Amino acid sequence: MLKIYNTMTRQKELFKPLEEGRVRIYTCGQTVYDDVHIGNARTYSSWDVVIRYLRYKGYNVFHVQNFTDVGHLTDDADQGEDKIEKRAKEEKINPWELVDKQIQEYWQVIDDLNIQRPNISPRATALIPDMIEIIEILLEKGYAYEVQGNVYYDTTKFKDYGKLAKLKLDEEKARARVDQDPLKKNYFDFALWLNARKGDQMHMMRWNSPWGEGYPGWHLECSVMGMKYLGDTLDIHGGGIDHIPTHHPNEIAQSESVTGKKFVNYWMHAEFITLNSKKMSKSLGNYVTARELINEHGGLIVRMGLVSAHYRSAVDWNPDVIENAKNNVAKIRNCLNLITQSQGGRENTLEGEIKLVREDFEKALDDDFNNPKALAAIYEFIKKINSSLDNKKEILLKARETLLELLGIFGLDFTKKEENADIKLNELMDIIIEIRDKARKDKNYEISDKIRNKLRETGIIIEDGPEGTRWEKLM
Ligand code: AMP
Ligand code: ZN
C-alpha cells in the first residue's frame, strides 16, 4: 500500500489514482536559459524514482513535463526581465537559438543520469493558442481583468487562494514590497498575459492576442498543459519546494476556476540541494552543473549521489556526497563480480534473502519513497550475498537479477559497462602519450616503439600526425 506525503494536507496519504491502474503525473520542468544544475537534477531524479516505482507496481504512468521557454521573469512580482531574453541578449544570440541549445544539452544530461524521458515534454511557446483560450475563459468567468494589454488573475475572486502554501494573506500583504506592479489590483494577483511593449522596449518573443501583442505569464503553461494532456484532475503534481508559495497556488487558482474541479489529488514537493548551506540557484550564480559532475565522475556515481537521500530532506552538496556514492557503487560492483566469478556450491540459503530484500525494499518505497531505507535493504542483501557464495549458481544468478532490478528503480543501471573506466582510460592515455612524446623527442625510439606495440596488444592503436598523437580503442 503506497503512501505519499501530500503537501496540501501536510500528511502521508494512501495513494489511490483516479482511474484504476493508471497514473497521470505532471512535474514542473526546466526554464531553459541555463544548464541543469545539480539541484534541478536531484528533483528530476526524485520524480524518476517515483515513476519507475509506480511502473514497477504495475501502473500505466503517463508523465508530462514542460519546458519553460518564455515568460519566466527574473522577478516573481511580474516586474523583471524575461530570463530567456536576458540571457540571449548577454550571449548575443537569438532567444530561440538559446532555447534550442539548452534543450539539447538538457536531454544529454537527462540521458546520462538515466532519467526516463517524460511521455510528452511540451514547450510553453507551442501552446500559446491554448493559453489564450484559457485566459478568455477566465475573463469571461470574471476571474481575470485586463489593464493596458496585460491580463491579471484576480486572486480575491478565488476562494481558498494560497491554501497549498498555507499563506496567511494578511501577514504576507503587510510585508508587501514597494516595487509592486502598479497595474495589479491586489497584492497576490499575477500575470496571465503581458503586453510585449514595456516603455520603449519590445519583448522579442511575442504573439498576437485579443489584448494586443504580448506573451504569456509563467504560471499559465503548467495549468494549460496539465489540463490538455492529463485531464481536469491530475493524480500527482510534482515540483521543488520553491513552488509552494506562488507557482503552485497560482496553478490551482487558474485551473480550478476554469474547470470547477479539483486540479491535483497529490501534491509532491522535493527539498532543495544547497551548496555550503545556501540555496543553489541559477539566478544567484551559486551552483554546480550536472554536466561538470557527470564528466568528472560518470553518470552512475552522480545518480547514486542524487538518489541516496530522502526527496523531502535537504542535501548539502559537499565532497562526502560523491565519496559515499563512489563507495556504494564500488560495493555493488564488487558483489556483482563475486557472483560472476563464483563457481557456486550446494547451498540455497539466499532464497529467503531474495524474498526478504524485495519485501523490505517495497516497504521502504511504499512509505513515501524512503530511498535511504530501501538502499539500506539492498546493502544488507549485498552483505548476505558476499558471505553466501557457496549457494547454487542458479540462486546466485537469481540474487544478481533481483539486485539489478531493484537498483534499476533508482535509475542505477549496473548492466552497462563501467563508464568510469573510460574516464580513467582517458587520463591514463594522456600520461602514457606524454611519456612517449618525451621518449620520441629524446630519440629513444626503443621506448616509444615498445609503448606503441604493447598498447596495440591491448587493443589501443596509436597514430602520430602533424597535430600530435591520436589514439583509438578498438572494440
Ligand atoms: P527552474 O529551471 O529553476 O524553473 O527549476 C526546474 C526545477 O528544479 C523545478 O522543479 C524547481 O523547483 C527545481 N529546483 C530549482 N532549484 C533547485 C534546488 N536548488 N534543489 C532542488 N530542486 C531545485
Ligand atoms: Zn509548474
Short mmCIF file of C-alpha atoms in Angstrom, two decimals, residues 21-438:
data_model
loop_
_atom_site.label_atom_id
_atom_site.label_comp_id
_atom_site.label_asym_id
_atom_site.label_seq_id
_atom_site.Cartn_x
_atom_site.Cartn_y
_atom_site.Cartn_z
CA GLY A 21 -4.17 1.06 -12.95
CA ARG A 22 -3.36 4.44 -14.49
CA VAL A 23 -1.42 7.36 -13.04
CA ARG A 24 -1.40 10.85 -14.53
CA ILE A 25 1.57 12.86 -13.34
CA TYR A 26 2.78 16.35 -14.13
CA THR A 27 6.12 17.75 -12.99
CA CYS A 28 7.38 21.31 -13.41
CA GLY A 29 10.30 21.35 -15.79
CA GLN A 30 13.30 23.41 -16.67
CA THR A 31 13.47 27.09 -17.53
CA VAL A 32 15.78 26.59 -20.46
CA TYR A 33 18.14 29.55 -20.26
CA ASP A 34 20.98 27.88 -18.38
CA ASP A 35 22.50 24.49 -17.67
CA VAL A 36 20.82 21.89 -15.47
CA HIS A 37 22.33 22.28 -12.02
CA ILE A 38 22.66 19.52 -9.50
CA GLY A 39 19.57 20.78 -7.59
CA ASN A 40 17.37 20.54 -10.68
CA ALA A 41 18.87 17.12 -11.40
CA ARG A 42 18.05 15.86 -7.94
CA THR A 43 14.42 16.96 -8.26
CA TYR A 44 14.13 15.23 -11.66
CA SER A 45 15.85 12.10 -10.31
CA SER A 46 13.34 12.03 -7.43
CA TRP A 47 10.40 12.08 -9.85
CA ASP A 48 12.13 9.39 -11.88
CA VAL A 49 12.22 7.07 -8.86
CA VAL A 50 8.54 7.81 -8.18
CA ILE A 51 7.59 7.00 -11.76
CA ARG A 52 9.78 3.91 -12.07
CA TYR A 53 8.39 2.57 -8.81
CA LEU A 54 4.79 3.19 -9.89
CA ARG A 55 5.56 1.33 -13.13
CA TYR A 56 7.18 -1.49 -11.15
CA LYS A 57 3.94 -1.73 -9.17
CA GLY A 58 2.08 -2.25 -12.42
CA TYR A 59 0.63 1.20 -13.05
CA ASN A 60 0.45 2.61 -16.51
CA VAL A 61 2.05 6.01 -15.85
CA PHE A 62 1.67 9.00 -18.12
CA HIS A 63 4.12 11.78 -17.35
CA VAL A 64 4.08 15.33 -18.71
CA GLN A 65 6.86 17.82 -18.03
CA ASN A 66 7.14 21.30 -19.53
CA PHE A 67 9.99 23.33 -20.92
CA THR A 68 9.63 26.98 -19.94
CA ASP A 69 10.91 28.84 -22.97
CA VAL A 70 9.13 32.16 -22.43
CA GLY A 71 7.55 34.26 -19.70
CA HIS A 72 9.60 33.31 -16.62
CA LEU A 73 10.66 36.71 -15.32
CA THR A 74 13.69 37.41 -13.18
CA ASP A 75 11.38 38.88 -10.55
CA ASP A 76 8.46 36.96 -9.07
CA ALA A 77 6.32 40.09 -8.86
CA ASP A 78 5.94 40.21 -12.66
CA GLN A 79 8.33 43.11 -12.79
CA GLY A 80 11.68 41.85 -14.03
CA GLU A 81 13.05 40.79 -17.39
CA ASP A 82 12.33 37.55 -19.22
CA LYS A 83 15.10 35.14 -18.14
CA ILE A 84 15.49 33.68 -21.64
CA GLU A 85 15.62 37.04 -23.43
CA LYS A 86 18.01 38.47 -20.86
CA ARG A 87 20.47 35.61 -21.29
CA ALA A 88 20.11 35.60 -25.09
CA LYS A 89 20.97 39.31 -25.12
CA GLU A 90 24.01 38.71 -22.92
CA GLU A 91 25.20 35.94 -25.23
CA LYS A 92 24.24 38.00 -28.30
CA ILE A 93 22.17 35.19 -29.75
CA ASN A 94 18.56 34.78 -30.73
CA PRO A 95 16.36 33.54 -27.82
CA TRP A 96 15.09 30.63 -29.91
CA GLU A 97 18.67 29.54 -30.55
CA LEU A 98 19.45 29.70 -26.82
CA VAL A 99 16.37 27.60 -26.03
CA ASP A 100 17.27 25.02 -28.63
CA LYS A 101 20.84 24.68 -27.41
CA GLN A 102 19.72 24.37 -23.79
CA ILE A 103 17.10 21.75 -24.59
CA GLN A 104 19.65 19.62 -26.44
CA GLU A 105 22.05 19.83 -23.51
CA TYR A 106 19.19 19.12 -21.12
CA TRP A 107 18.42 15.82 -22.85
CA GLN A 108 22.06 14.79 -22.78
CA VAL A 109 22.16 15.32 -19.03
CA ILE A 110 18.86 13.50 -18.51
CA ASP A 111 20.06 10.55 -20.59
CA ASP A 112 23.45 10.43 -18.88
CA LEU A 113 21.72 10.36 -15.49
CA ASN A 114 19.45 7.60 -16.77
CA ILE A 115 16.29 9.57 -16.03
CA GLN A 116 13.43 8.22 -18.13
CA ARG A 117 12.19 10.87 -20.54
CA PRO A 118 8.63 12.11 -19.92
CA ASN A 119 5.89 10.87 -22.24
CA ILE A 120 5.49 14.43 -23.51
CA SER A 121 7.71 17.48 -22.96
CA PRO A 122 5.85 20.43 -24.45
CA ARG A 123 7.40 23.86 -24.81
CA ALA A 124 5.36 26.75 -23.43
CA THR A 125 5.65 28.54 -26.77
CA ALA A 126 3.94 25.64 -28.53
CA LEU A 127 0.74 26.19 -26.57
CA ILE A 128 0.09 29.92 -26.99
CA PRO A 129 -3.34 29.41 -28.66
CA ASP A 130 -4.43 27.13 -25.80
CA MET A 131 -3.24 29.69 -23.26
CA ILE A 132 -5.16 32.49 -24.98
CA GLU A 133 -8.27 30.33 -24.92
CA ILE A 134 -7.91 29.72 -21.16
CA ILE A 135 -7.36 33.43 -20.47
CA GLU A 136 -10.55 34.20 -22.40
CA ILE A 137 -12.49 31.75 -20.24
CA LEU A 138 -11.01 33.30 -17.08
CA LEU A 139 -12.00 36.78 -18.27
CA GLU A 140 -15.48 35.62 -19.17
CA LYS A 141 -15.96 33.99 -15.78
CA GLY A 142 -14.79 37.13 -14.01
CA TYR A 143 -11.55 35.66 -12.60
CA ALA A 144 -9.31 37.94 -14.61
CA TYR A 145 -9.05 41.57 -15.68
CA GLU A 146 -7.21 43.47 -18.37
CA VAL A 147 -5.14 46.60 -17.87
CA GLN A 148 -3.19 48.18 -20.74
CA GLY A 149 -2.65 44.97 -22.67
CA ASN A 150 -1.77 42.97 -19.55
CA VAL A 151 -4.20 40.41 -18.18
CA TYR A 152 -4.07 39.53 -14.48
CA TYR A 153 -5.68 36.80 -12.43
CA ASP A 154 -7.78 38.34 -9.64
CA THR A 155 -6.85 36.29 -6.58
CA THR A 156 -9.62 37.82 -4.46
CA LYS A 157 -12.14 36.01 -6.66
CA PHE A 158 -10.83 32.55 -5.83
CA LYS A 159 -11.94 31.10 -2.54
CA ASP A 160 -9.03 29.45 -0.72
CA TYR A 161 -6.31 31.18 -2.73
CA GLY A 162 -2.99 30.13 -1.25
CA LYS A 163 -4.35 27.15 0.67
CA LEU A 164 -1.49 24.94 -0.51
CA ALA A 165 1.05 27.39 0.82
CA LYS A 166 -0.97 28.00 3.99
CA LEU A 167 -0.48 31.63 3.13
CA LYS A 168 -1.59 33.97 5.81
CA LEU A 169 -2.75 36.51 3.31
CA ASP A 170 -2.88 39.47 5.67
CA GLU A 171 0.57 38.86 7.12
CA GLU A 172 2.05 38.46 3.68
CA LYS A 173 0.39 41.62 2.49
CA ALA A 174 1.79 43.54 5.44
CA ARG A 175 5.24 42.62 4.12
CA ALA A 176 4.23 43.87 0.70
CA ARG A 177 7.00 45.18 -1.41
CA VAL A 178 7.12 48.72 -2.65
CA ASP A 179 8.10 47.82 -6.19
CA GLN A 180 4.83 46.02 -6.85
CA ASP A 181 3.43 46.06 -10.34
CA PRO A 182 1.24 49.22 -10.17
CA LEU A 183 -1.25 47.82 -12.67
CA LYS A 184 -2.35 44.99 -10.38
CA LYS A 185 -5.47 45.41 -8.29
CA ASN A 186 -4.43 43.14 -5.44
CA TYR A 187 -1.14 42.11 -3.92
CA PHE A 188 -1.33 38.41 -4.87
CA ASP A 189 -2.70 38.92 -8.39
CA PHE A 190 -0.44 37.55 -11.09
CA ALA A 191 0.04 37.98 -14.81
CA LEU A 192 -1.67 35.66 -17.29
CA TRP A 193 -0.62 37.74 -20.27
CA LEU A 194 1.87 40.57 -20.60
CA ASN A 195 1.99 43.40 -23.08
CA ALA A 196 5.01 42.97 -25.37
CA ARG A 197 5.73 46.68 -25.11
CA LYS A 198 7.37 47.91 -21.93
CA GLY A 199 8.29 51.57 -22.22
CA ASP A 200 10.22 51.86 -25.46
CA GLN A 201 11.27 48.19 -25.36
CA MET A 202 9.53 45.41 -27.28
CA HIS A 203 9.63 41.85 -25.96
CA MET A 204 11.27 39.78 -28.71
CA MET A 205 9.12 36.67 -28.26
CA ARG A 206 5.58 37.91 -28.82
CA TRP A 207 2.27 36.76 -30.22
CA ASN A 208 -0.96 38.38 -31.35
CA SER A 209 -3.79 38.13 -28.89
CA PRO A 210 -7.17 39.77 -28.23
CA TRP A 211 -5.23 42.14 -25.90
CA GLY A 212 -2.60 43.12 -28.43
CA GLU A 213 0.90 41.74 -28.97
CA GLY A 214 2.21 40.02 -25.90
CA TYR A 215 3.46 36.85 -24.23
CA PRO A 216 2.13 34.54 -21.53
CA GLY A 217 2.73 34.77 -17.79
CA TRP A 218 4.89 31.97 -16.42
CA HIS A 219 2.33 30.12 -14.28
CA LEU A 220 -0.16 29.57 -17.06
CA GLU A 221 1.71 26.91 -19.05
CA CYS A 222 1.58 24.25 -16.34
CA SER A 223 -2.19 24.60 -15.89
CA VAL A 224 -2.79 24.55 -19.63
CA MET A 225 -0.53 21.56 -20.31
CA GLY A 226 -1.86 19.64 -17.32
CA MET A 227 -5.46 20.09 -18.40
CA LYS A 228 -4.72 19.49 -22.09
CA TYR A 229 -2.70 16.31 -21.79
CA LEU A 230 -3.80 14.80 -18.49
CA GLY A 231 -7.37 15.98 -17.92
CA ASP A 232 -9.08 18.27 -15.42
CA THR A 233 -7.71 16.42 -12.39
CA LEU A 234 -4.17 15.07 -12.14
CA ASP A 235 -3.21 12.27 -9.78
CA ILE A 236 0.20 13.66 -8.89
CA HIS A 237 1.84 17.03 -9.42
CA GLY A 238 5.50 17.47 -8.51
CA GLY A 239 7.91 20.37 -8.23
CA GLY A 240 10.61 21.75 -5.99
CA ILE A 241 9.67 23.35 -2.65
CA ASP A 242 10.26 26.77 -4.20
CA HIS A 243 6.94 26.32 -5.99
CA ILE A 244 4.85 26.01 -2.82
CA PRO A 245 4.35 29.73 -2.07
CA THR A 246 3.45 31.12 -5.51
CA HIS A 247 3.70 28.97 -8.61
CA HIS A 248 1.55 26.08 -7.45
CA PRO A 249 -1.14 28.16 -5.68
CA ASN A 250 -1.40 30.08 -8.97
CA GLU A 251 -1.70 26.88 -10.99
CA ILE A 252 -4.51 25.73 -8.70
CA ALA A 253 -6.36 29.06 -8.97
CA GLN A 254 -6.14 29.12 -12.79
CA SER A 255 -7.15 25.51 -13.37
CA GLU A 256 -9.90 25.21 -10.78
CA SER A 257 -11.53 28.48 -11.89
CA VAL A 258 -11.78 27.06 -15.40
CA THR A 259 -12.93 23.51 -14.64
CA GLY A 260 -14.67 23.91 -11.29
CA LYS A 261 -12.90 20.67 -10.32
CA LYS A 262 -10.02 19.81 -8.04
CA PHE A 263 -6.81 20.25 -10.05
CA VAL A 264 -4.49 17.83 -8.23
CA ASN A 265 -5.02 14.95 -5.82
CA TYR A 266 -1.45 14.56 -4.51
CA TRP A 267 1.00 17.46 -4.38
CA MET A 268 4.62 16.34 -4.05
CA HIS A 269 7.48 18.73 -3.34
CA ALA A 270 11.18 17.94 -3.43
CA GLU A 271 13.51 19.62 -0.98
CA PHE A 272 16.42 21.65 -2.17
CA ILE A 273 20.04 20.90 -2.66
CA THR A 274 22.14 23.56 -1.05
CA LEU A 275 25.74 24.48 -1.63
CA ASN A 276 27.59 25.48 1.52
CA SER A 277 24.17 25.76 3.18
CA LYS A 278 22.89 28.34 0.68
CA LYS A 279 20.11 27.75 -1.84
CA MET A 280 21.61 26.52 -5.07
CA SER A 281 20.15 28.59 -7.84
CA LYS A 282 20.94 29.74 -11.30
CA SER A 283 19.89 33.30 -10.57
CA LEU A 284 22.30 33.52 -7.61
CA GLY A 285 25.08 32.07 -9.75
CA ASN A 286 25.70 29.66 -6.90
CA TYR A 287 25.60 26.23 -8.44
CA VAL A 288 27.37 23.12 -9.69
CA THR A 289 26.17 21.87 -13.05
CA ALA A 290 25.16 18.27 -13.55
CA ARG A 291 27.35 18.18 -16.66
CA GLU A 292 30.57 19.03 -14.77
CA LEU A 293 29.93 16.27 -12.28
CA ILE A 294 28.96 13.71 -14.91
CA ASN A 295 32.12 14.45 -16.89
CA GLU A 296 34.22 14.08 -13.79
CA HIS A 297 32.65 11.03 -12.15
CA GLY A 298 30.33 9.41 -14.70
CA GLY A 299 26.52 9.42 -14.65
CA LEU A 300 26.15 6.37 -12.41
CA ILE A 301 28.05 7.84 -9.47
CA VAL A 302 26.29 11.20 -9.76
CA ARG A 303 22.93 9.47 -9.94
CA MET A 304 23.82 7.45 -6.85
CA GLY A 305 24.62 10.72 -5.06
CA LEU A 306 21.29 12.21 -6.13
CA VAL A 307 19.03 9.36 -5.03
CA SER A 308 20.71 8.41 -1.76
CA ALA A 309 18.75 10.83 0.45
CA HIS A 310 15.01 11.12 1.00
CA TYR A 311 13.43 13.51 -1.52
CA ARG A 312 11.97 15.53 1.35
CA SER A 313 15.29 16.08 3.12
CA ALA A 314 17.58 18.88 2.10
CA VAL A 315 21.04 17.82 0.97
CA ASP A 316 24.09 19.97 1.28
CA TRP A 317 26.29 19.14 -1.68
CA ASN A 318 29.76 18.57 -0.31
CA PRO A 319 32.59 16.20 -1.32
CA ASP A 320 31.25 13.48 1.00
CA VAL A 321 28.16 13.01 -1.19
CA ILE A 322 30.26 11.90 -4.17
CA GLU A 323 32.69 9.99 -1.95
CA ASN A 324 29.87 7.95 -0.41
CA ALA A 325 28.31 7.40 -3.82
CA LYS A 326 31.64 6.09 -5.14
CA ASN A 327 31.99 3.69 -2.23
CA ASN A 328 28.46 2.38 -2.66
CA VAL A 329 28.87 1.90 -6.40
CA ALA A 330 32.14 0.04 -5.77
CA LYS A 331 30.45 -2.15 -3.16
CA ILE A 332 27.73 -3.12 -5.64
CA ARG A 333 30.19 -3.79 -8.46
CA ASN A 334 32.31 -5.92 -6.18
CA CYS A 335 29.31 -8.05 -5.26
CA LEU A 336 28.30 -8.47 -8.91
CA ASN A 337 31.87 -9.50 -9.76
CA LEU A 338 31.96 -12.03 -6.92
CA ILE A 339 28.77 -13.61 -8.25
CA THR A 340 30.22 -13.80 -11.76
CA GLN A 341 33.45 -15.37 -10.52
CA SER A 342 31.83 -17.85 -8.16
CA GLN A 343 31.57 -21.45 -9.33
CA GLY A 344 28.61 -21.87 -6.97
CA GLY A 345 28.13 -24.61 -4.40
CA ARG A 346 25.30 -26.64 -2.96
CA GLU A 347 23.69 -24.18 -0.53
CA ASN A 348 20.37 -22.43 -1.04
CA THR A 349 20.40 -20.01 1.92
CA LEU A 350 19.94 -16.99 -0.34
CA GLU A 351 16.40 -17.96 -1.43
CA GLY A 352 14.90 -16.46 1.73
CA GLU A 353 17.09 -13.34 1.44
CA ILE A 354 15.90 -12.71 -2.10
CA LYS A 355 12.32 -12.64 -0.86
CA LEU A 356 13.22 -10.54 2.16
CA VAL A 357 15.09 -7.83 0.28
CA ARG A 358 12.14 -7.31 -2.06
CA GLU A 359 9.76 -7.01 0.88
CA ASP A 360 11.98 -4.53 2.74
CA PHE A 361 12.60 -2.56 -0.41
CA GLU A 362 8.88 -2.26 -1.19
CA LYS A 363 8.04 -1.40 2.38
CA ALA A 364 10.53 1.46 2.30
CA LEU A 365 9.40 2.90 -1.02
CA ASP A 366 5.72 2.42 -0.12
CA ASP A 367 6.37 4.75 2.81
CA ASP A 368 6.54 7.98 0.80
CA PHE A 369 9.57 6.84 -1.20
CA ASN A 370 12.08 6.31 1.56
CA ASN A 371 15.14 5.83 -0.65
CA PRO A 372 17.74 5.59 2.14
CA LYS A 373 15.81 2.77 3.80
CA ALA A 374 15.34 0.92 0.51
CA LEU A 375 19.06 1.30 -0.27
CA ALA A 376 19.94 0.07 3.22
CA ALA A 377 17.92 -3.10 2.50
CA ILE A 378 19.93 -3.56 -0.70
CA TYR A 379 23.27 -3.11 1.09
CA GLU A 380 22.19 -5.63 3.70
CA PHE A 381 21.35 -8.06 0.89
CA ILE A 382 24.78 -7.50 -0.64
CA LYS A 383 26.45 -8.44 2.64
CA LYS A 384 24.41 -11.66 2.66
CA ILE A 385 25.35 -12.47 -0.93
CA ASN A 386 29.05 -11.86 -0.28
CA SER A 387 29.04 -14.37 2.54
CA SER A 388 26.91 -16.90 0.66
CA LEU A 389 28.92 -17.52 -2.49
CA ASP A 390 28.64 -21.24 -1.80
CA ASN A 391 24.99 -21.11 -2.90
CA LYS A 392 23.95 -22.91 -6.07
CA LYS A 393 24.95 -20.90 -9.13
CA GLU A 394 21.33 -20.56 -10.26
CA ILE A 395 20.41 -18.99 -6.91
CA LEU A 396 23.37 -16.65 -7.11
CA LEU A 397 22.22 -15.58 -10.55
CA LYS A 398 18.70 -15.04 -9.25
CA ALA A 399 20.13 -12.85 -6.48
CA ARG A 400 22.03 -10.90 -9.12
CA GLU A 401 18.90 -10.41 -11.18
CA THR A 402 16.97 -9.15 -8.13
CA LEU A 403 19.78 -6.77 -7.25
CA LEU A 404 19.87 -5.33 -10.77
CA GLU A 405 16.09 -4.99 -10.88
CA LEU A 406 15.80 -3.15 -7.57
CA LEU A 407 18.75 -0.86 -8.33
CA GLY A 408 17.11 -0.13 -11.68
CA ILE A 409 14.21 1.55 -9.86
CA PHE A 410 16.70 4.13 -8.59
CA GLY A 411 17.84 4.58 -12.19
CA LEU A 412 21.11 2.84 -11.29
CA ASP A 413 21.95 0.71 -14.28
CA PHE A 414 24.73 -1.74 -13.45
CA THR A 415 24.30 -3.70 -16.65
CA LYS A 416 26.14 -1.09 -18.70
CA LYS A 417 29.90 -1.27 -18.91
CA GLU A 418 31.72 0.76 -16.32
CA GLU A 419 31.53 4.38 -17.53
CA ASN A 420 34.26 5.42 -15.22
CA ALA A 421 36.60 3.02 -16.98
CA ASP A 422 36.52 5.35 -19.99
CA ILE A 423 37.19 8.41 -17.89
CA LYS A 424 40.13 6.71 -16.20
CA LEU A 425 41.43 5.41 -19.52
CA ASN A 426 41.43 8.95 -20.93
CA GLU A 427 43.50 10.17 -18.01
CA LEU A 428 45.85 7.22 -18.26
CA MET A 429 46.34 7.64 -22.00
CA ASP A 430 47.20 11.32 -21.53
CA ILE A 431 50.02 10.26 -19.22
CA ILE A 432 51.26 7.45 -21.50
CA ILE A 433 51.26 9.69 -24.56
CA GLU A 434 53.16 12.37 -22.71
CA ILE A 435 55.85 9.87 -21.70
CA ARG A 436 56.05 8.51 -25.23
CA ASP A 437 56.34 12.03 -26.70
CA LYS A 438 59.21 12.70 -24.38
#
